[in-house]
């Protein structure tokens, strides 16, 4: 559809404005007109038979295709563009091809064709520039035709702005007329050159319209060219590392001139030879299956040359080709050194590498395109004497283009192919056996047994240490529980002793106060009864706590929370016990004061302040000391028993 649409958009306006050209080549124009109409009709027929996607499924049924096309707006435009307006020639004359102006309704079809070509061409930037130039040419062509028509309307040669007088033989030829008008329009649109100043209102209006269009044309040209340049830079930045950023970094850190020269040479090699280092980023937007197919077509022949990957299933190789990473090494650069830990294997795509001695001068072998190295160090084969260490120095002779396959990527892929993993390990053993780098099976088994025995001994020693720590903790827990129980029993005895003293103190108070102190005695007895009830409640609490501790010793050994709560309760009880005896002592002091008052009055009855009460207290203190000694001895014997039990358990 490009040819008929471009033909109509250019020739219709040309024949309308340049009547001489229209009449001179009339048979040619009529032939091309009806040929273009036939192509319009063919396009409608093809469009009817063109399938469309319905929910992702291509519809090819002719009935549905006809129904869809005939009920669309596109069909109305196509039908209108083919209306037989040529019959108007009989009304206006054959010299008026403007009657075919309806053929320009197919312009959207031209845009569609150009868009499809842009997506299919291998040089999209060049195509965009060409398309822009075609649009500008058509625009200047239309403006030239309108300029000639306006000059004919005003009068040829009437002033310097219009086209010169056609009676002049110099400006009478058809080619001169068209070329002069085209040059004049190009000057206006490009704002280049000195055009004559307009004299009439029509000329001013024409120039104003042209200048406005010229601004848009200039902006479109600058914008499109800028987009093309930007896309080219983006392409270079994606294909190759950004050299400018690296240069700025090297300058800011004062890198040596020699190293900077090596880096510049590396970048120059990439650009000259179009070495693409960022394949994964370029193909990232494609679906996985398309990326796989591209990688297979590009890298599979190289990967198939590796000995250990030969005869592997194709699905494994397809997974591996996606993991290959291109690398470029400069002349004299070491790919790997002897003794280094191997993290990847290398496949030579282009270039030569030398296997050199430690002195860097002696060369043992030269590796060329298709060779590989480092495959054994990434397979973790048991019995490998070198482990995962490099066994040779590999140095690049010139610029070398390699593919690297990391150990992690290979392990991830082989985890999904256990059969291939066993196959690769077997091939690796065969290669190590030929090289003499594989240990005998007996030696390997002995080393494995030694490793296992060492691990068992280490675990046993750790287990003994943990058991000893556990026994110590158990002993400390039981001793703390015993101390707590002993303390609770001691508090119980103290509380019982205080309870036994209260009635005696009450009787002595009655005898001391006599008959006349009935009211005060009743108050004292009420206070003493209240204190006795509080001490009984505290006594019951202490007993309950002691029972709880005994239960915890039986059921939950080592429960730190219960021990902590018991200690807190006992401390509170001790404080209560300390505060409890203070009150009877205060009462004793008050009763002693009353006794002294009675003696001053002549009352010789014994009161609470008599010295007869001192002896029971001394006896109680002696009993307490003997009880504490017995408790300490019992605690020491219990500790020794617990230590012996823990040692017996540890030995078991």
XYZ file of C-alpha atoms in Angstrom:
652
model
C 0.000 0.000 0.000
C 3.003 2.332 0.172
C 3.165 2.914 -3.577
C -0.517 3.815 -4.333
C -0.879 6.031 -1.244
C 2.361 7.948 -1.888
C 1.437 8.270 -5.561
C -1.963 9.809 -4.812
C -0.623 12.113 -2.086
C 2.059 13.506 -4.455
C 0.533 13.430 -7.936
C -3.006 14.675 -7.238
C -1.816 18.047 -5.889
C 0.877 18.242 -8.585
C -1.593 17.776 -11.448
C -4.030 20.187 -9.807
C -1.547 23.084 -9.517
C 0.692 22.416 -12.525
C -1.843 22.037 -15.322
C 0.864 21.880 -17.960
C 2.343 18.767 -16.342
C -1.122 17.251 -15.970
C -2.035 17.686 -19.639
C 1.369 16.727 -21.019
C 1.411 13.277 -19.432
C -2.347 12.615 -19.200
C -2.344 8.965 -20.445
C 0.370 8.088 -17.931
C -1.527 9.708 -15.067
C -4.799 7.966 -15.933
C -3.075 4.589 -16.151
C -1.400 5.057 -12.775
C -4.660 6.337 -11.274
C -6.627 3.224 -12.090
C -3.719 0.951 -11.204
C -3.723 2.551 -7.760
C -7.505 1.997 -7.566
C -7.014 -1.693 -8.362
C -4.451 -1.940 -5.545
C -6.955 -0.258 -3.202
C -9.529 -2.910 -4.099
C -6.979 -5.702 -3.633
C -6.172 -4.300 -0.201
C -9.844 -4.471 0.793
C -10.078 -8.106 -0.335
C -6.926 -9.045 1.569
C -8.185 -7.217 4.645
C -11.395 -9.277 4.589
C -9.319 -12.476 4.655
C -6.914 -11.274 7.348
C -7.405 -13.072 10.660
C -7.570 -11.405 14.045
C -6.979 -12.463 17.635
C -9.954 -13.166 19.871
C -8.858 -13.905 23.463
C -5.463 -14.954 22.167
C -6.853 -17.313 19.503
C -6.418 -16.529 15.813
C -9.822 -16.353 14.105
C -9.763 -17.515 10.478
C -13.448 -18.168 9.826
C -14.379 -16.178 6.691
C -17.919 -15.481 7.902
C -16.680 -13.917 11.142
C -13.957 -12.009 9.293
C -16.456 -10.502 6.860
C -18.850 -9.588 9.628
C -16.101 -7.903 11.641
C -14.696 -5.914 8.688
C -18.032 -4.841 7.219
C -19.203 -3.487 10.577
C -16.023 -1.499 11.264
C -15.235 2.184 10.585
C -12.269 1.136 8.524
C -14.579 -0.378 5.908
C -16.423 2.939 5.582
C -13.151 4.815 5.008
C -11.943 2.244 2.492
C -15.275 2.342 0.649
C -15.275 6.139 0.597
C -11.741 6.215 -0.797
C -12.910 4.053 -3.737
C -16.034 5.994 -4.675
C -16.050 6.610 -8.474
C -15.507 10.345 -8.256
C -13.829 10.161 -11.671
C -17.265 10.691 -13.238
C -16.925 14.317 -12.125
C -14.419 14.709 -14.962
C -17.438 15.063 -17.231
C -18.597 18.048 -15.162
C -15.318 19.878 -14.342
C -13.093 18.607 -17.108
C -10.199 16.225 -17.336
C -7.757 18.920 -16.152
C -9.184 18.841 -12.603
C -7.699 15.754 -10.889
C -8.739 17.221 -7.527
C -11.895 15.129 -7.849
C -9.775 12.169 -6.737
C -8.960 13.788 -3.388
C -10.945 11.071 -1.580
C -8.092 8.652 -2.344
C -6.112 10.314 0.451
C -8.405 8.715 3.059
C -6.051 5.706 2.964
C -3.221 7.636 4.643
C -3.584 5.703 7.966
C -2.793 2.559 5.996
C 0.551 4.114 5.026
C 1.393 4.807 8.667
C 0.555 1.211 9.557
C 2.823 -0.102 6.793
C 5.741 2.083 7.895
C 5.348 1.042 11.530
C 5.461 -2.637 10.575
C 8.555 -2.062 8.473
C 10.262 -0.291 11.379
C 9.737 -3.285 13.675
C 11.052 -5.723 11.066
C 14.090 -3.845 9.791
C 17.545 -4.522 11.233
C 18.411 -0.807 11.142
C 15.536 0.987 12.891
C 17.404 4.278 13.422
C 18.244 4.619 9.733
C 14.653 3.806 8.850
C 13.343 6.490 11.220
C 15.540 9.145 9.612
C 14.443 8.040 6.120
C 10.776 8.153 7.113
C 11.215 11.670 8.512
C 12.850 12.851 5.296
C 9.988 11.407 3.221
C 7.431 13.306 5.328
C 9.394 16.544 4.938
C 9.677 16.007 1.176
C 5.911 15.541 0.822
C 5.283 18.659 2.916
C 7.667 20.813 0.841
C 6.123 19.361 -2.331
C 2.642 20.391 -1.259
C 3.870 23.869 -0.295
C 5.611 24.274 -3.681
C 2.415 23.362 -5.527
C 0.388 25.826 -3.447
C 3.012 28.560 -4.015
C 2.773 28.072 -7.787
C -1.032 28.126 -7.635
C -0.971 31.346 -5.546
C 1.478 32.935 -7.999
C -0.846 32.002 -10.855
C -3.774 33.557 -8.956
C -1.894 36.813 -8.214
C -0.131 36.941 -11.557
C 3.245 35.625 -12.620
C 5.930 38.302 -12.362
C 3.637 40.876 -10.725
C 6.239 41.383 -7.937
C 9.504 39.865 -6.737
C 7.788 37.456 -4.334
C 5.654 35.501 -6.865
C 6.944 33.167 -9.538
C 8.567 35.058 -12.454
C 6.703 35.630 -15.676
C 6.329 32.384 -17.586
C 6.561 34.259 -20.897
C 10.260 34.474 -20.171
C 11.795 31.406 -21.856
C 14.097 30.928 -18.884
C 11.092 30.239 -16.595
C 8.721 28.688 -19.141
C 9.777 25.034 -18.962
C 7.848 22.621 -16.709
C 10.948 21.379 -14.883
C 12.102 24.934 -14.147
C 8.673 25.811 -12.782
C 8.610 22.847 -10.370
C 12.241 23.095 -9.252
C 11.993 26.850 -8.606
C 8.844 26.398 -6.488
C 10.379 23.485 -4.579
C 13.559 25.492 -3.878
C 11.505 28.469 -2.678
C 9.494 26.262 -0.278
C 12.624 24.547 1.023
C 14.131 27.949 1.824
C 11.053 28.940 3.822
C 10.785 25.691 5.765
C 14.461 25.458 6.588
C 14.714 29.222 7.303
C 17.899 29.245 5.255
C 18.547 31.848 2.574
C 17.069 35.251 1.803
C 13.526 35.075 0.437
C 11.875 38.141 -1.152
C 9.595 40.159 1.074
C 5.854 39.763 0.406
C 3.863 42.716 -0.982
C 0.209 41.626 -0.824
C -2.033 40.386 1.959
C -2.274 36.946 0.356
C 1.493 36.723 0.268
C 1.776 37.722 3.923
C -0.779 35.112 4.984
C 1.025 32.454 2.985
C 4.381 33.373 4.550
C 2.924 33.392 8.062
C 1.475 29.920 7.582
C 4.738 28.662 6.109
C 6.829 30.076 8.962
C 4.584 28.438 11.554
C 4.852 25.140 9.748
C 8.614 25.686 9.430
C 8.920 25.944 13.220
C 7.140 22.611 13.620
C 9.252 21.036 10.886
C 12.485 22.271 12.445
C 11.399 21.051 15.882
C 10.451 17.627 14.507
C 13.780 17.302 12.699
C 15.798 18.264 15.762
C 13.704 16.047 18.034
C 13.901 12.974 15.820
C 17.607 13.324 15.175
C 18.176 13.834 18.892
C 16.191 10.695 19.655
C 18.253 8.726 17.149
C 21.520 9.934 18.674
C 20.270 9.204 22.196
C 19.175 5.700 21.227
C 22.596 5.062 19.685
C 24.282 6.155 22.917
C 21.933 4.031 24.988
C 22.718 1.082 22.769
C 26.439 1.593 23.262
C 25.988 1.923 27.025
C 24.022 -1.316 27.133
C 26.364 -3.219 24.835
C 29.610 -1.952 26.353
C 30.632 -0.698 29.821
C 30.577 3.067 30.317
C 34.151 4.149 29.592
C 33.665 7.757 30.687
C 32.711 6.805 34.237
C 35.719 4.511 34.531
C 38.031 7.238 33.257
C 36.676 9.721 35.801
C 37.180 7.179 38.592
C 40.778 6.487 37.528
C 41.591 10.204 37.390
C 40.086 10.895 40.815
C 42.118 8.095 42.433
C 45.387 8.882 40.614
C 45.803 5.451 39.061
C 49.134 4.796 37.368
C 49.493 5.614 33.705
C 50.392 2.036 32.777
C 47.218 0.603 34.307
C 45.074 3.294 32.679
C 46.620 2.458 29.318
C 45.758 -1.211 29.773
C 42.155 -0.320 30.592
C 41.912 1.976 27.555
C 43.251 -0.794 25.316
C 40.686 -3.201 26.747
C 37.825 -0.786 25.993
C 39.194 -0.118 22.525
C 39.305 -3.835 21.805
C 35.660 -4.198 22.870
C 34.462 -1.367 20.620
C 36.509 -2.273 17.568
C 35.587 -5.956 17.620
C 32.013 -5.400 18.902
C 32.473 -7.615 21.937
C 29.219 -7.586 23.874
C 29.751 -8.056 27.607
C 26.187 -7.598 28.875
C 24.205 -10.203 26.990
C 21.873 -10.989 29.891
C 20.833 -7.336 30.287
C 20.195 -6.952 26.559
C 17.975 -10.041 26.337
C 16.308 -9.545 29.701
C 13.047 -8.268 28.201
C 12.535 -11.407 26.115
C 10.597 -14.429 27.416
C 12.618 -17.248 28.938
C 12.055 -19.683 26.079
C 13.224 -17.130 23.500
C 16.303 -16.317 25.565
C 17.026 -20.016 25.799
C 16.747 -20.488 22.046
C 19.052 -17.529 21.399
C 21.609 -18.777 23.913
C 21.440 -22.297 22.444
C 22.013 -21.036 18.912
C 24.932 -18.817 20.034
C 26.690 -20.815 22.775
C 25.654 -24.462 22.455
C 28.284 -25.362 19.807
C 30.995 -23.978 22.115
C 29.659 -25.765 25.194
C 29.363 -29.072 23.308
C 33.139 -29.061 22.771
C 33.762 -29.528 26.500
C 34.647 -33.183 27.106
C 32.724 -33.620 30.341
C 29.567 -32.166 28.787
C 29.597 -34.376 25.745
C 26.830 -37.002 25.633
C 24.866 -35.054 28.287
C 21.162 -34.593 27.754
C 20.103 -31.549 25.776
C 17.935 -30.082 28.536
C 20.988 -29.870 30.812
C 22.990 -28.048 28.156
C 20.113 -25.636 27.557
C 20.126 -24.757 31.242
C 23.891 -24.294 31.251
C 24.058 -22.008 28.219
C 21.963 -19.445 30.101
C 24.631 -19.400 32.826
C 27.624 -18.716 30.557
C 29.235 -15.321 31.105
C 31.500 -13.743 28.438
C 34.867 -12.438 29.581
C 37.681 -10.735 27.673
C 41.322 -10.867 28.830
C 44.089 -8.552 27.649
C 47.547 -9.672 26.465
C 49.753 -10.901 29.295
C 46.884 -11.081 31.788
C 46.632 -14.194 33.976
C 43.310 -16.009 33.838
C 44.208 -18.140 36.872
C 47.299 -18.932 38.935
C 48.529 -22.147 40.453
C 47.171 -22.699 43.957
C 44.209 -20.340 43.598
C 40.798 -21.575 44.699
C 38.762 -22.500 41.630
C 35.305 -20.936 41.464
C 34.631 -21.281 37.732
C 35.653 -23.103 34.603
C 36.567 -21.453 31.292
C 35.840 -22.238 27.655
C 37.961 -20.550 25.000
C 35.791 -18.929 22.354
C 38.490 -16.968 20.564
C 42.191 -16.318 21.144
C 45.143 -18.255 22.566
C 46.275 -18.921 26.125
C 49.552 -20.378 27.405
C 50.139 -22.787 30.283
C 53.267 -21.327 31.911
C 55.543 -22.238 34.772
C 55.853 -20.337 38.012
C 58.637 -18.193 36.549
C 56.228 -16.889 33.870
C 58.651 -17.654 31.044
C 58.517 -21.382 30.381
C 55.475 -22.452 28.346
C 54.220 -26.018 28.670
C 51.296 -25.839 26.236
C 49.149 -23.445 24.222
C 45.336 -23.564 24.398
C 43.340 -22.315 21.431
C 39.715 -21.970 20.337
C 37.473 -24.753 21.631
C 39.734 -25.783 24.537
C 38.642 -25.558 28.142
C 40.187 -25.706 31.613
C 39.201 -25.543 35.271
C 36.321 -28.026 34.955
C 37.655 -30.432 37.605
C 37.872 -27.843 40.378
C 34.131 -27.079 40.286
C 32.839 -30.682 40.444
C 33.954 -31.512 44.044
C 35.120 -35.017 43.122
C 36.056 -37.147 46.154
C 39.675 -38.236 46.177
C 40.951 -35.256 44.190
C 44.467 -34.642 45.513
C 44.418 -30.966 44.560
C 40.965 -30.370 46.041
C 39.481 -27.272 44.438
C 42.839 -25.610 43.852
C 44.233 -24.610 40.459
C 47.038 -26.851 39.249
C 48.534 -24.569 36.573
C 49.149 -20.962 35.559
C 47.081 -19.836 32.541
C 48.067 -16.588 30.808
C 46.498 -14.866 27.820
C 48.864 -14.451 24.864
C 46.738 -11.871 23.031
C 43.197 -10.647 23.463
C 41.226 -13.729 24.498
C 37.462 -14.124 24.446
C 36.307 -16.712 27.015
C 33.127 -18.062 28.515
C 33.054 -18.700 32.265
C 30.733 -21.062 34.135
C 30.655 -20.549 37.906
C 30.610 -23.348 40.426
C 27.365 -22.113 42.000
C 25.528 -22.083 38.656
C 26.713 -25.588 37.805
C 25.676 -26.872 41.245
C 22.207 -25.324 40.912
C 21.679 -26.898 37.511
C 23.015 -30.328 38.517
C 20.731 -30.395 41.564
C 17.841 -30.840 39.123
C 19.668 -33.504 37.078
C 21.045 -36.136 39.512
C 21.793 -38.631 36.729
C 23.835 -36.037 34.844
C 25.648 -35.162 38.076
C 26.745 -38.772 38.562
C 27.758 -38.952 34.901
C 29.890 -35.804 35.157
C 31.542 -36.975 38.355
C 32.416 -40.288 36.730
C 33.968 -38.510 33.750
C 35.880 -36.254 36.106
C 37.273 -39.298 37.954
C 38.419 -40.760 34.668
C 40.232 -37.562 33.781
C 41.845 -37.359 37.239
C 42.912 -41.007 36.974
C 44.673 -40.308 33.667
C 46.380 -37.283 35.227
C 47.354 -39.270 38.338
C 45.526 -36.796 40.582
C 42.974 -39.238 42.024
C 43.674 -41.022 45.286
C 43.177 -44.807 45.655
C 39.864 -45.956 47.006
C 41.479 -47.635 50.051
C 43.357 -44.503 51.010
C 40.227 -42.470 50.494
C 38.212 -44.814 52.683
C 40.868 -44.726 55.397
C 40.846 -40.949 55.359
C 37.082 -40.913 55.493
C 37.157 -43.330 58.461
C 39.756 -41.154 60.206
C 37.626 -38.092 59.649
C 34.568 -39.874 61.067
C 36.516 -41.089 64.139
C 37.841 -37.587 64.744
C 34.337 -36.184 64.545
C 33.025 -38.842 66.979
C 35.781 -38.087 69.514
C 35.109 -34.405 69.258
C 31.404 -34.981 69.860
C 32.128 -37.260 72.853
C 34.377 -34.659 74.485
C 31.746 -31.987 74.001
C 29.103 -34.319 75.445
C 31.210 -34.955 78.570
C 31.678 -31.229 79.096
C 27.948 -30.640 78.801
C 27.185 -33.474 81.239
C 29.615 -32.045 83.802
C 28.026 -28.640 83.531
C 24.582 -30.190 83.901
C 25.626 -32.086 87.039
C 27.006 -28.913 88.610
C 23.817 -27.069 87.867
C 21.740 -29.883 89.389
C 23.856 -29.891 92.557
C 23.582 -26.122 92.914
C 19.834 -26.316 92.409
C 19.319 -29.035 94.996
C 21.575 -27.290 97.542
C 19.659 -24.059 97.105
C 16.376 -25.916 97.581
C 17.703 -27.564 100.764
C 18.825 -24.220 102.129
C 15.473 -22.745 101.374
C 13.621 -25.584 103.073
C 15.847 -25.335 106.148
C 15.268 -21.630 106.381
C 11.528 -22.085 106.125
C 11.578 -24.667 108.944
C 13.627 -22.301 111.094
C 11.090 -19.538 110.485
C 8.288 -21.903 111.438
C 9.969 -22.708 114.744
C 10.511 -19.009 115.475
C 6.875 -18.283 114.752
C 5.782 -21.160 117.057
C 8.020 -19.817 119.844
C 6.486 -16.369 119.488
C 3.009 -17.887 119.638
C 3.878 -19.732 122.880
C 5.053 -16.493 124.528
C 1.912 -14.528 123.797
C -0.422 -16.215 126.411
C 2.242 -15.919 129.163
C 2.670 -12.251 128.426
C -1.087 -11.809 128.596
C -1.348 -13.461 132.078
C 1.497 -11.375 133.478
C -0.146 -8.241 132.080
C -3.350 -9.089 133.895
C -1.575 -9.640 137.199
C 0.391 -6.404 136.829
C -2.426 -4.144 135.896
C -4.891 -5.300 138.597
C -8.500 -4.704 138.827
C -8.546 -0.965 138.091
C -7.145 -1.366 134.524
C -9.989 -3.346 132.941
C -10.429 -1.120 129.967
C -6.693 -0.981 129.099
C -6.398 -4.757 129.561
C -9.199 -5.427 127.194
C -7.531 -3.237 124.563
C -4.176 -5.031 125.074
C -5.835 -8.435 124.780
C -7.593 -7.383 121.557
C -4.288 -6.180 120.095
C -2.536 -9.376 121.089
C -5.320 -11.511 119.592
C -5.086 -9.602 116.296
C -1.307 -10.069 116.253
C -1.716 -13.762 116.966
C -4.151 -14.160 114.074
C -1.708 -12.416 111.707
C 1.131 -14.659 112.854
C -1.049 -17.747 112.318
C -1.893 -16.638 108.795
C 1.791 -15.998 108.044
C 2.611 -19.421 109.519
C 0.119 -21.136 107.231
C 1.562 -19.233 104.225
C 5.079 -20.338 105.095
C 3.931 -23.962 105.372
C 2.194 -23.762 102.010
C 5.350 -22.313 100.442
C 7.383 -25.115 101.954
C 4.982 -27.711 100.570
C 5.123 -26.034 97.147
C 8.927 -26.185 97.200
C 8.835 -29.876 98.114
C 6.473 -30.541 95.211
C 8.688 -28.606 92.862
C 11.698 -30.651 93.982
C 9.855 -33.827 93.076
C 8.211 -32.809 89.842
C 10.240 -29.898 88.400
C 13.934 -30.013 89.132
C 15.752 -26.893 88.140
C 12.692 -24.641 87.950
C 14.276 -21.249 88.492
C 11.036 -19.331 88.560
C 9.528 -21.288 91.506
C 12.769 -20.923 93.470
C 12.816 -17.221 92.839
C 9.189 -16.781 93.963
C 9.848 -18.884 97.104
C 12.825 -16.724 98.006
C 10.765 -13.579 97.639
C 7.959 -14.977 99.872
C 10.457 -16.056 102.507
C 12.072 -12.636 102.555
C 8.675 -11.047 103.016
C 7.935 -13.476 105.874
C 11.268 -12.666 107.489
C 10.482 -8.989 107.406
C 7.059 -9.756 108.924
C 8.692 -11.860 111.651
C 11.154 -9.115 112.426
C 8.379 -6.584 112.689
C 6.208 -9.035 114.723
C 8.501 -9.568 117.725
C 9.173 -5.886 117.962
C 5.586 -5.269 119.021
C 5.704 -7.612 122.089
C 9.000 -6.014 123.097
C 7.340 -2.629 122.973
C 4.502 -4.001 125.091
C 7.039 -5.420 127.545
C 8.649 -1.996 127.829
C 5.251 -0.421 128.458
C 4.458 -3.072 131.127
C 7.840 -2.533 132.771
C 7.075 1.152 132.966
C 3.689 0.284 134.519
C 5.415 -2.010 137.027
C 7.784 0.740 138.075
C 4.824 3.067 138.552
C 3.092 0.427 140.657
C 6.192 -0.078 142.782
C 6.392 3.654 143.305
C 2.778 3.537 144.428
C 3.527 0.613 146.740
C 2.332 -2.215 144.494
C 4.864 -5.093 144.689
C 3.068 -7.385 142.168
C 5.325 -8.780 139.464
C 5.078 -7.056 136.058
C 6.381 -7.744 132.571
C 9.691 -6.018 133.132
C 11.006 -8.572 135.690
C 14.354 -10.180 135.096
C 12.828 -13.636 135.256
C 12.104 -13.473 131.543
C 15.778 -13.161 130.552
C 16.597 -16.797 131.140
C 14.131 -18.237 128.595
C 15.559 -15.983 125.914
C 19.127 -17.171 126.622
C 17.964 -20.747 126.447
C 16.220 -20.106 123.127
C 19.360 -18.534 121.635
C 21.425 -21.583 122.650
C 18.883 -23.894 121.106
C 18.935 -21.895 117.893
C 22.734 -22.117 117.585
C 22.701 -25.897 118.114
C 19.931 -26.262 115.521
C 21.881 -24.174 112.992
C 24.965 -26.369 113.512
C 22.924 -29.502 112.890
C 21.372 -27.950 109.783
C 24.786 -27.042 108.375
C 26.051 -30.552 108.944
C 22.969 -31.974 107.209
C 23.458 -29.605 104.265
C 27.115 -30.641 103.877
C 26.214 -34.338 103.934
C 23.430 -33.764 101.358
C 25.837 -31.867 99.067
C 28.353 -34.713 99.197
C 25.614 -37.222 98.356
C 24.384 -35.125 95.446
C 27.916 -34.732 94.026
C 28.441 -38.498 94.256
C 25.108 -39.112 92.469
C 25.997 -36.633 89.695
C 29.440 -38.253 89.212
C 27.771 -41.657 88.955
C 25.299 -40.388 86.381
C 28.083 -38.798 84.315
C 30.085 -42.014 84.305
C 27.007 -43.944 83.169
